[in-house]
Structures are given as C-alpha cells and as structure tokens.
Amino acid sequence: MSKRFIRRQIYIPVFAVALLCAAANASAQGSPSPSTFTSKTANSEVKVPDYDVVSVKESKSAEYTMLSTYMSDGFRATNISLEVLIAYAYGIRQDLISGAPGWMSSTRFDLEAKVAGADVDAFNKLSPEQRQAMLQSLLVDRFKLKTHLETKVLPIYELVKEKGRFKIKEAQPSSPNFRGLGPGMFKGGAVTLQDLADGLSSSMQRTVLDKTGIAGKYDIDLKWNPGEGEAADVSADAGPTLFTALQEQLGLKLQPTKGPVETLVIDAVEKPSKN
C-alpha cells in the first residue's frame, strides 16, 4: 500500500487561504485512500469521506485570477490549473514539481466536489491534511495522476540569528494566530520561526530552513521591496531588499547553502474525462 504524501506547510498565494498545513515524513505513489485516514477530534474519531459528486470542466474564463474555497459540503476551484491543484493537494511548491506536460499549467479548470449529505458533519471536522488527502484521491480518479518523490540536492537558504539583538516581539497569550504572505510582506501573529521560513520559501521559490534554534511564538511584521517577478519597485525609496529587511527588522539573516530537497515527479496524468 502506498503511503500518503503530506508535506510541511507552504504558501500558495492564489488561494483564498494561502497557508496549507501539513506534516513531514510521508511519501506516495499516486494517492492515499481517504477511507483509511482518521483524526482525533473532541474525543471522537472522524472518518474521512469520499467526495460524492465531482464536476471538472475546462474553464472558458479569459481571466488570469485563480480562485478556490472550501464550502460547508465540499471544495470549489475556478479557472485553476492542474499544476496549482497538485501543489495544493500535495503541499509542495510548484517549482518542485517536474515531469508535467505543458497543458498542466496552461489549461484552466472549473472544479466542484461535494460530499454526500450524511457526510457534511464529518467533512467540517476534518483537518487541512485530511482535506488534502481527499483532493489527492480526486486527482488520481479524475486525472489518472501518478507520482513519486525524488530527493535532489538543490540550493537552499538557512535562516539564522544575526549577531547582536534579536528584534522579534514575543507573542502574548492573547495574541491571535494568523499568517499572511504577499508581495514584499510577511505578517503573522503567534507564529514560529519555522512558519516564517516556510513563508520565505514560497516567496523566494527556494527552500528555507529554520536554523535559528529559537523556540516560541512571535508577532512578525516583515516588509521589503519585492524582487523581480513580485512587482519590483526600483525607485530609491522602494524599501530594503528581503535580505536587508531580515537583518534590520528582525535580527535574522539568510545563509546560502545546498541541501536535500524532496521534489514531486509526475509519472502519468491525463485530461479529465467528461462529466
């Protein structure tokens, strides 16, 4: 039986909820069977249902924007590419996906998946990881998706403490937990430095590892001048680069190095059959 592929949290800004929560140390060939995936919630074991009704159609929209949202009874994505869906379902950055045919990024789809009425209560108790597993199974069923993991040695960054004063404000017990990532900004409440590293990984399209050795939760408001591809502003008052902002605003720095990075290889995929 293949293991399910669940990854560490990443950020995909095109989604309404940019943060994808996941765990490490899992791999997959294809997709998990959600019927075997359970989670402890409020002294009860929640069984992960299958999607009962699934509609997948090529999008006719001329818009660039991709949208997705979870509903009380399912998942909806509009004008979205399969590459982005796979990145979401498998918790991996798009630049770490290889072997994909060109249409996976160029063709857009409208997708709507709903659970049966009897499964709505259970669906609303699922963790983000369980919902990812459901989407993995949907992709295997409708797109005949087959994948495997491959570890490569790639350029990465290590997030370390700069010499001198650590400048991040420790979160109070009453601080709300939230994370937001956009061009030239990371803002989080009651977040760890690993959360910051994950956000920077998405922004830089390069894996960032937390090597600060600093535990705890913090309130972080980091702003920098977005680089090329992030609506760069080259004016004199555009603000610091990300590297400078980390040092000046947080007392942290990024050290370039190389390290093992897990990538997702597409072995087989097909355009979906008509509904």
mmCIF file of C-alpha atoms in Angstrom:
data_model
loop_
_atom_site.group_PDB
_atom_site.id
_atom_site.type_symbol
_atom_site.label_atom_id
_atom_site.label_comp_id
_atom_site.label_asym_id
_atom_site.label_seq_id
_atom_site.Cartn_x
_atom_site.Cartn_y
_atom_site.Cartn_z
ATOM 1 C CA MET A 1 0.000 0.000 0.000
ATOM 2 C CA SER A 2 1.395 3.377 -0.943
ATOM 3 C CA LYS A 3 1.968 5.934 1.760
ATOM 4 C CA ARG A 4 0.158 9.234 1.624
ATOM 5 C CA PHE A 5 2.086 12.303 0.620
ATOM 6 C CA ILE A 6 1.666 15.024 3.234
ATOM 7 C CA ARG A 7 4.072 17.882 3.373
ATOM 8 C CA ARG A 8 5.146 20.679 5.631
ATOM 9 C CA GLN A 9 3.093 23.835 5.421
ATOM 10 C CA ILE A 10 3.580 26.010 2.375
ATOM 11 C CA TYR A 11 2.055 29.159 0.997
ATOM 12 C CA ILE A 12 0.259 29.394 -2.329
ATOM 13 C CA PRO A 13 -0.977 32.992 -2.599
ATOM 14 C CA VAL A 14 -3.523 32.311 -5.375
ATOM 15 C CA PHE A 15 -5.680 30.517 -2.836
ATOM 16 C CA ALA A 16 -8.155 32.310 -0.604
ATOM 17 C CA VAL A 17 -6.429 30.583 2.287
ATOM 18 C CA ALA A 18 -2.761 30.792 1.457
ATOM 19 C CA LEU A 19 -1.425 28.600 4.213
ATOM 20 C CA LEU A 20 -1.504 24.862 3.720
ATOM 21 C CA CYS A 21 -0.869 22.879 6.862
ATOM 22 C CA ALA A 22 0.868 19.524 6.534
ATOM 23 C CA ALA A 23 3.235 17.117 8.248
ATOM 24 C CA ALA A 24 6.620 15.813 7.182
ATOM 25 C CA ASN A 25 7.960 12.283 6.761
ATOM 26 C CA ALA A 26 5.430 10.889 4.289
ATOM 27 C CA SER A 27 5.659 9.808 0.670
ATOM 28 C CA ALA A 28 3.347 8.494 -2.011
ATOM 29 C CA GLN A 29 2.962 6.683 -5.290
ATOM 30 C CA GLY A 30 -0.289 8.099 -6.586
ATOM 31 C CA SER A 31 -2.722 8.998 -3.808
ATOM 32 C CA PRO A 32 -3.896 7.714 -0.425
ATOM 33 C CA SER A 33 -7.173 6.030 0.237
ATOM 34 C CA PRO A 34 -9.059 8.528 2.406
ATOM 35 C CA SER A 35 -11.203 5.847 3.959
ATOM 36 C CA THR A 36 -8.163 4.753 5.994
ATOM 37 C CA PHE A 37 -7.242 8.260 7.175
ATOM 38 C CA THR A 38 -8.665 9.219 10.580
ATOM 39 C CA SER A 39 -8.119 12.044 13.033
ATOM 40 C CA LYS A 40 -8.810 12.528 16.725
ATOM 41 C CA THR A 41 -11.183 15.433 17.313
ATOM 42 C CA ALA A 42 -13.070 16.143 20.535
ATOM 43 C CA ASN A 43 -12.777 12.589 21.898
ATOM 44 C CA SER A 44 -14.144 11.074 18.686
ATOM 45 C CA GLU A 45 -12.557 9.527 15.616
ATOM 46 C CA VAL A 46 -13.587 11.200 12.373
ATOM 47 C CA LYS A 47 -13.656 9.062 9.243
ATOM 48 C CA VAL A 48 -12.612 10.858 6.088
ATOM 49 C CA PRO A 49 -15.349 10.560 3.450
ATOM 50 C CA ASP A 50 -15.022 10.407 -0.315
ATOM 51 C CA TYR A 51 -16.361 13.178 -2.494
ATOM 52 C CA ASP A 52 -19.786 12.002 -3.644
ATOM 53 C CA VAL A 53 -20.271 14.296 -6.657
ATOM 54 C CA VAL A 54 -17.394 15.772 -8.678
ATOM 55 C CA SER A 55 -17.629 18.110 -11.658
ATOM 56 C CA VAL A 56 -14.500 19.038 -13.654
ATOM 57 C CA LYS A 57 -14.739 21.185 -16.780
ATOM 58 C CA GLU A 58 -12.262 23.194 -18.805
ATOM 59 C CA SER A 59 -12.719 26.838 -17.875
ATOM 60 C CA LYS A 60 -13.936 29.270 -20.522
ATOM 61 C CA SER A 61 -12.878 32.300 -18.480
ATOM 62 C CA ALA A 62 -10.460 34.790 -20.010
ATOM 63 C CA GLU A 63 -9.422 35.993 -16.562
ATOM 64 C CA TYR A 64 -5.971 35.290 -15.121
ATOM 65 C CA THR A 65 -7.099 35.066 -11.496
ATOM 66 C CA MET A 66 -7.470 31.616 -9.946
ATOM 67 C CA LEU A 67 -9.904 31.195 -7.061
ATOM 68 C CA SER A 68 -10.661 28.378 -4.652
ATOM 69 C CA THR A 69 -12.611 27.930 -1.463
ATOM 70 C CA TYR A 70 -13.887 25.286 0.894
ATOM 71 C CA MET A 71 -17.644 25.160 1.317
ATOM 72 C CA SER A 72 -19.556 23.526 4.149
ATOM 73 C CA ASP A 73 -20.082 20.454 1.962
ATOM 74 C CA GLY A 74 -17.087 20.436 -0.348
ATOM 75 C CA PHE A 75 -14.437 22.227 -2.381
ATOM 76 C CA ARG A 76 -14.676 24.598 -5.336
ATOM 77 C CA ALA A 77 -11.934 25.921 -7.618
ATOM 78 C CA THR A 78 -12.481 28.312 -10.522
ATOM 79 C CA ASN A 79 -10.212 28.954 -13.507
ATOM 80 C CA ILE A 80 -7.419 26.954 -11.882
ATOM 81 C CA SER A 81 -4.560 24.984 -13.415
ATOM 82 C CA LEU A 82 -3.908 21.365 -12.552
ATOM 83 C CA GLU A 83 -0.364 22.305 -11.532
ATOM 84 C CA VAL A 84 -1.700 24.619 -8.823
ATOM 85 C CA LEU A 85 -4.207 21.986 -7.670
ATOM 86 C CA ILE A 86 -1.430 19.404 -7.356
ATOM 87 C CA ALA A 87 0.765 21.849 -5.453
ATOM 88 C CA TYR A 88 -2.111 22.436 -3.033
ATOM 89 C CA ALA A 89 -3.112 18.784 -2.659
ATOM 90 C CA TYR A 90 0.438 17.546 -2.124
ATOM 91 C CA GLY A 91 1.693 20.512 -0.115
ATOM 92 C CA ILE A 92 4.628 21.304 -2.376
ATOM 93 C CA ARG A 93 5.801 24.388 -4.244
ATOM 94 C CA GLN A 94 5.091 24.457 -7.963
ATOM 95 C CA ASP A 95 8.775 24.859 -8.808
ATOM 96 C CA LEU A 96 9.438 21.483 -7.144
ATOM 97 C CA ILE A 97 7.072 19.628 -9.496
ATOM 98 C CA SER A 98 8.701 18.040 -12.560
ATOM 99 C CA GLY A 99 7.656 15.836 -15.453
ATOM 100 C CA ALA A 100 4.454 17.772 -16.065
ATOM 101 C CA PRO A 101 3.086 18.181 -19.600
ATOM 102 C CA GLY A 102 2.635 21.764 -20.758
ATOM 103 C CA TRP A 103 -1.159 21.721 -20.518
ATOM 104 C CA MET A 104 -0.919 21.148 -16.753
ATOM 105 C CA SER A 105 -0.015 24.810 -16.265
ATOM 106 C CA SER A 106 -1.707 26.363 -19.314
ATOM 107 C CA THR A 107 -5.149 24.721 -19.268
ATOM 108 C CA ARG A 108 -7.562 26.032 -16.646
ATOM 109 C CA PHE A 109 -10.366 24.087 -14.999
ATOM 110 C CA ASP A 110 -13.525 24.744 -13.013
ATOM 111 C CA LEU A 111 -13.874 22.089 -10.330
ATOM 112 C CA GLU A 112 -16.607 21.458 -7.793
ATOM 113 C CA ALA A 113 -16.615 18.497 -5.407
ATOM 114 C CA LYS A 114 -19.254 17.770 -2.774
ATOM 115 C CA VAL A 115 -19.683 15.116 -0.115
ATOM 116 C CA ALA A 116 -22.964 13.322 0.493
ATOM 117 C CA GLY A 117 -25.411 14.967 2.878
ATOM 118 C CA ALA A 118 -24.748 12.331 5.521
ATOM 119 C CA ASP A 119 -21.023 13.205 5.476
ATOM 120 C CA VAL A 120 -21.278 17.001 5.869
ATOM 121 C CA ASP A 121 -20.766 16.972 9.649
ATOM 122 C CA ALA A 122 -17.687 14.755 9.349
ATOM 123 C CA PHE A 123 -16.321 16.885 6.491
ATOM 124 C CA ASN A 124 -16.465 20.029 8.606
ATOM 125 C CA LYS A 125 -14.371 18.353 11.334
ATOM 126 C CA LEU A 126 -11.516 17.354 9.030
ATOM 127 C CA SER A 127 -8.018 18.743 9.403
ATOM 128 C CA PRO A 128 -6.291 20.504 6.474
ATOM 129 C CA GLU A 129 -4.179 17.366 5.974
ATOM 130 C CA GLN A 130 -7.273 15.194 5.617
ATOM 131 C CA ARG A 131 -8.817 17.565 3.099
ATOM 132 C CA GLN A 132 -5.583 17.449 1.125
ATOM 133 C CA ALA A 133 -5.801 13.649 1.115
ATOM 134 C CA MET A 134 -9.345 13.840 -0.278
ATOM 135 C CA LEU A 135 -8.161 16.094 -3.091
ATOM 136 C CA GLN A 136 -5.250 13.769 -3.845
ATOM 137 C CA SER A 137 -7.711 10.913 -4.338
ATOM 138 C CA LEU A 138 -9.886 13.094 -6.567
ATOM 139 C CA LEU A 139 -6.890 13.928 -8.773
ATOM 140 C CA VAL A 140 -5.980 10.259 -9.087
ATOM 141 C CA ASP A 141 -9.556 9.357 -10.008
ATOM 142 C CA ARG A 142 -10.331 12.145 -12.475
ATOM 143 C CA PHE A 143 -6.886 12.970 -13.891
ATOM 144 C CA LYS A 144 -5.339 9.473 -13.587
ATOM 145 C CA LEU A 145 -2.481 11.096 -11.701
ATOM 146 C CA LYS A 146 0.531 9.000 -10.702
ATOM 147 C CA THR A 147 3.512 10.465 -8.871
ATOM 148 C CA HIS A 148 6.611 9.619 -6.915
ATOM 149 C CA LEU A 149 9.008 11.511 -4.673
ATOM 150 C CA GLU A 150 12.580 12.238 -5.692
ATOM 151 C CA THR A 151 15.186 13.842 -3.439
ATOM 152 C CA LYS A 152 17.562 16.278 -5.114
ATOM 153 C CA VAL A 153 20.455 18.355 -3.789
ATOM 154 C CA LEU A 154 19.435 21.941 -4.531
ATOM 155 C CA PRO A 155 20.397 25.471 -3.485
ATOM 156 C CA ILE A 156 18.630 26.374 -0.229
ATOM 157 C CA TYR A 157 18.827 29.014 2.478
ATOM 158 C CA GLU A 158 19.285 28.615 6.202
ATOM 159 C CA LEU A 159 17.563 31.180 8.411
ATOM 160 C CA VAL A 160 19.939 32.046 11.266
ATOM 161 C CA LYS A 161 20.207 34.623 14.041
ATOM 162 C CA GLU A 162 22.217 37.705 13.168
ATOM 163 C CA LYS A 163 24.925 38.795 15.569
ATOM 164 C CA GLY A 164 23.520 41.310 18.013
ATOM 165 C CA ARG A 165 19.979 41.926 19.192
ATOM 166 C CA PHE A 166 17.090 39.602 18.329
ATOM 167 C CA LYS A 167 14.381 42.052 17.267
ATOM 168 C CA ILE A 168 11.184 39.991 17.107
ATOM 169 C CA LYS A 169 8.394 40.642 19.591
ATOM 170 C CA GLU A 170 7.294 37.593 21.568
ATOM 171 C CA ALA A 171 3.577 36.886 21.204
ATOM 172 C CA GLN A 172 1.297 37.339 24.199
ATOM 173 C CA PRO A 173 -1.038 34.518 25.301
ATOM 174 C CA SER A 174 -3.951 36.547 23.927
ATOM 175 C CA SER A 175 -2.334 37.109 20.511
ATOM 176 C CA PRO A 176 -4.479 35.730 17.657
ATOM 177 C CA ASN A 177 -2.807 33.167 15.426
ATOM 178 C CA PHE A 178 -2.697 34.204 11.769
ATOM 179 C CA ARG A 179 -0.324 34.224 8.819
ATOM 180 C CA GLY A 180 -0.360 36.360 5.691
ATOM 181 C CA LEU A 181 2.029 36.435 2.742
ATOM 182 C CA GLY A 182 2.033 38.831 -0.188
ATOM 183 C CA PRO A 183 4.441 40.677 -2.482
ATOM 184 C CA GLY A 184 7.020 42.257 -0.204
ATOM 185 C CA MET A 185 5.382 41.289 3.075
ATOM 186 C CA PHE A 186 5.018 38.580 5.703
ATOM 187 C CA LYS A 187 2.735 39.277 8.634
ATOM 188 C CA GLY A 188 1.988 36.757 11.354
ATOM 189 C CA GLY A 189 0.577 36.605 14.837
ATOM 190 C CA ALA A 190 1.684 33.950 17.335
ATOM 191 C CA VAL A 191 3.830 32.241 14.689
ATOM 192 C CA THR A 192 7.057 30.262 14.957
ATOM 193 C CA LEU A 193 10.252 30.995 13.084
ATOM 194 C CA GLN A 194 9.571 27.828 11.098
ATOM 195 C CA ASP A 195 6.342 29.497 9.925
ATOM 196 C CA LEU A 196 8.432 32.455 8.791
ATOM 197 C CA ALA A 197 10.882 30.142 6.995
ATOM 198 C CA ASP A 198 8.002 28.417 5.200
ATOM 199 C CA GLY A 199 6.612 31.756 4.066
ATOM 200 C CA LEU A 200 10.009 32.877 2.801
ATOM 201 C CA SER A 201 10.371 29.567 0.925
ATOM 202 C CA SER A 202 7.239 30.334 -1.054
ATOM 203 C CA SER A 203 8.168 33.959 -1.666
ATOM 204 C CA MET A 204 11.713 33.140 -2.825
ATOM 205 C CA GLN A 205 10.869 29.861 -4.591
ATOM 206 C CA ARG A 206 13.736 28.271 -2.705
ATOM 207 C CA THR A 207 13.632 26.088 0.392
ATOM 208 C CA VAL A 208 14.390 27.976 3.614
ATOM 209 C CA LEU A 209 15.236 26.004 6.770
ATOM 210 C CA ASP A 210 14.897 27.427 10.269
ATOM 211 C CA LYS A 211 18.343 27.083 11.833
ATOM 212 C CA THR A 212 17.933 29.814 14.443
ATOM 213 C CA GLY A 213 17.475 27.391 17.325
ATOM 214 C CA ILE A 214 14.917 29.845 18.727
ATOM 215 C CA ALA A 215 11.671 28.340 20.014
ATOM 216 C CA GLY A 216 8.453 30.092 20.952
ATOM 217 C CA LYS A 217 5.800 32.098 19.123
ATOM 218 C CA TYR A 218 6.182 35.647 17.883
ATOM 219 C CA ASP A 219 4.338 38.541 16.252
ATOM 220 C CA ILE A 220 6.121 39.302 12.981
ATOM 221 C CA ASP A 221 5.606 42.184 10.551
ATOM 222 C CA LEU A 222 8.266 41.977 7.839
ATOM 223 C CA LYS A 223 8.267 44.295 4.817
ATOM 224 C CA TRP A 224 10.695 44.508 1.920
ATOM 225 C CA ASN A 225 10.973 45.629 -1.683
ATOM 226 C CA PRO A 226 9.643 42.759 -3.812
ATOM 227 C CA GLY A 227 12.163 41.265 -6.179
ATOM 228 C CA GLU A 228 11.816 40.607 -9.874
ATOM 229 C CA GLY A 229 8.568 38.750 -10.547
ATOM 230 C CA GLU A 230 6.987 40.290 -7.460
ATOM 231 C CA ALA A 231 6.047 43.693 -8.924
ATOM 232 C CA ALA A 232 9.509 45.073 -8.209
ATOM 233 C CA ASP A 233 9.842 48.776 -7.438
ATOM 234 C CA VAL A 234 13.271 50.096 -8.343
ATOM 235 C CA SER A 235 12.759 53.632 -7.025
ATOM 236 C CA ALA A 236 15.163 54.961 -4.416
ATOM 237 C CA ASP A 237 12.552 54.859 -1.646
ATOM 238 C CA ALA A 238 11.216 51.430 -2.556
ATOM 239 C CA GLY A 239 12.482 49.906 0.668
ATOM 240 C CA PRO A 240 15.111 47.317 1.587
ATOM 241 C CA THR A 241 15.733 44.008 -0.080
ATOM 242 C CA LEU A 242 14.481 40.929 1.719
ATOM 243 C CA PHE A 243 17.987 40.141 2.966
ATOM 244 C CA THR A 244 18.427 43.636 4.397
ATOM 245 C CA ALA A 245 14.907 43.700 5.850
ATOM 246 C CA LEU A 246 15.500 40.460 7.743
ATOM 247 C CA GLN A 247 18.636 41.878 9.332
ATOM 248 C CA GLU A 248 17.299 45.341 10.105
ATOM 249 C CA GLN A 249 13.746 44.468 11.139
ATOM 250 C CA LEU A 250 14.108 41.025 12.743
ATOM 251 C CA GLY A 251 17.787 40.479 13.522
ATOM 252 C CA LEU A 252 17.919 37.423 11.256
ATOM 253 C CA LYS A 253 19.775 36.553 8.065
ATOM 254 C CA LEU A 254 19.716 34.037 5.231
ATOM 255 C CA GLN A 255 22.806 31.921 4.540
ATOM 256 C CA PRO A 256 23.010 30.250 1.110
ATOM 257 C CA THR A 257 23.954 26.588 1.024
ATOM 258 C CA LYS A 258 22.873 23.340 -0.616
ATOM 259 C CA GLY A 259 20.829 20.516 0.811
ATOM 260 C CA PRO A 260 18.458 17.633 0.058
ATOM 261 C CA VAL A 261 15.011 18.741 -1.093
ATOM 262 C CA GLU A 262 12.081 16.448 -1.822
ATOM 263 C CA THR A 263 10.500 17.030 -5.226
ATOM 264 C CA LEU A 264 7.375 15.575 -6.803
ATOM 265 C CA VAL A 265 7.712 13.812 -10.162
ATOM 266 C CA ILE A 266 4.671 13.360 -12.394
ATOM 267 C CA ASP A 267 4.741 9.823 -13.810
ATOM 268 C CA ALA A 268 1.389 9.950 -15.596
ATOM 269 C CA VAL A 269 -1.535 12.352 -15.934
ATOM 270 C CA GLU A 270 -4.479 12.736 -18.306
ATOM 271 C CA LYS A 271 -7.010 15.419 -19.033
ATOM 272 C CA PRO A 272 -10.219 14.526 -17.200
ATOM 273 C CA SER A 273 -12.993 12.603 -18.848
ATOM 274 C CA LYS A 274 -16.244 14.443 -19.462
ATOM 275 C CA ASN A 275 -18.632 14.521 -16.520
#
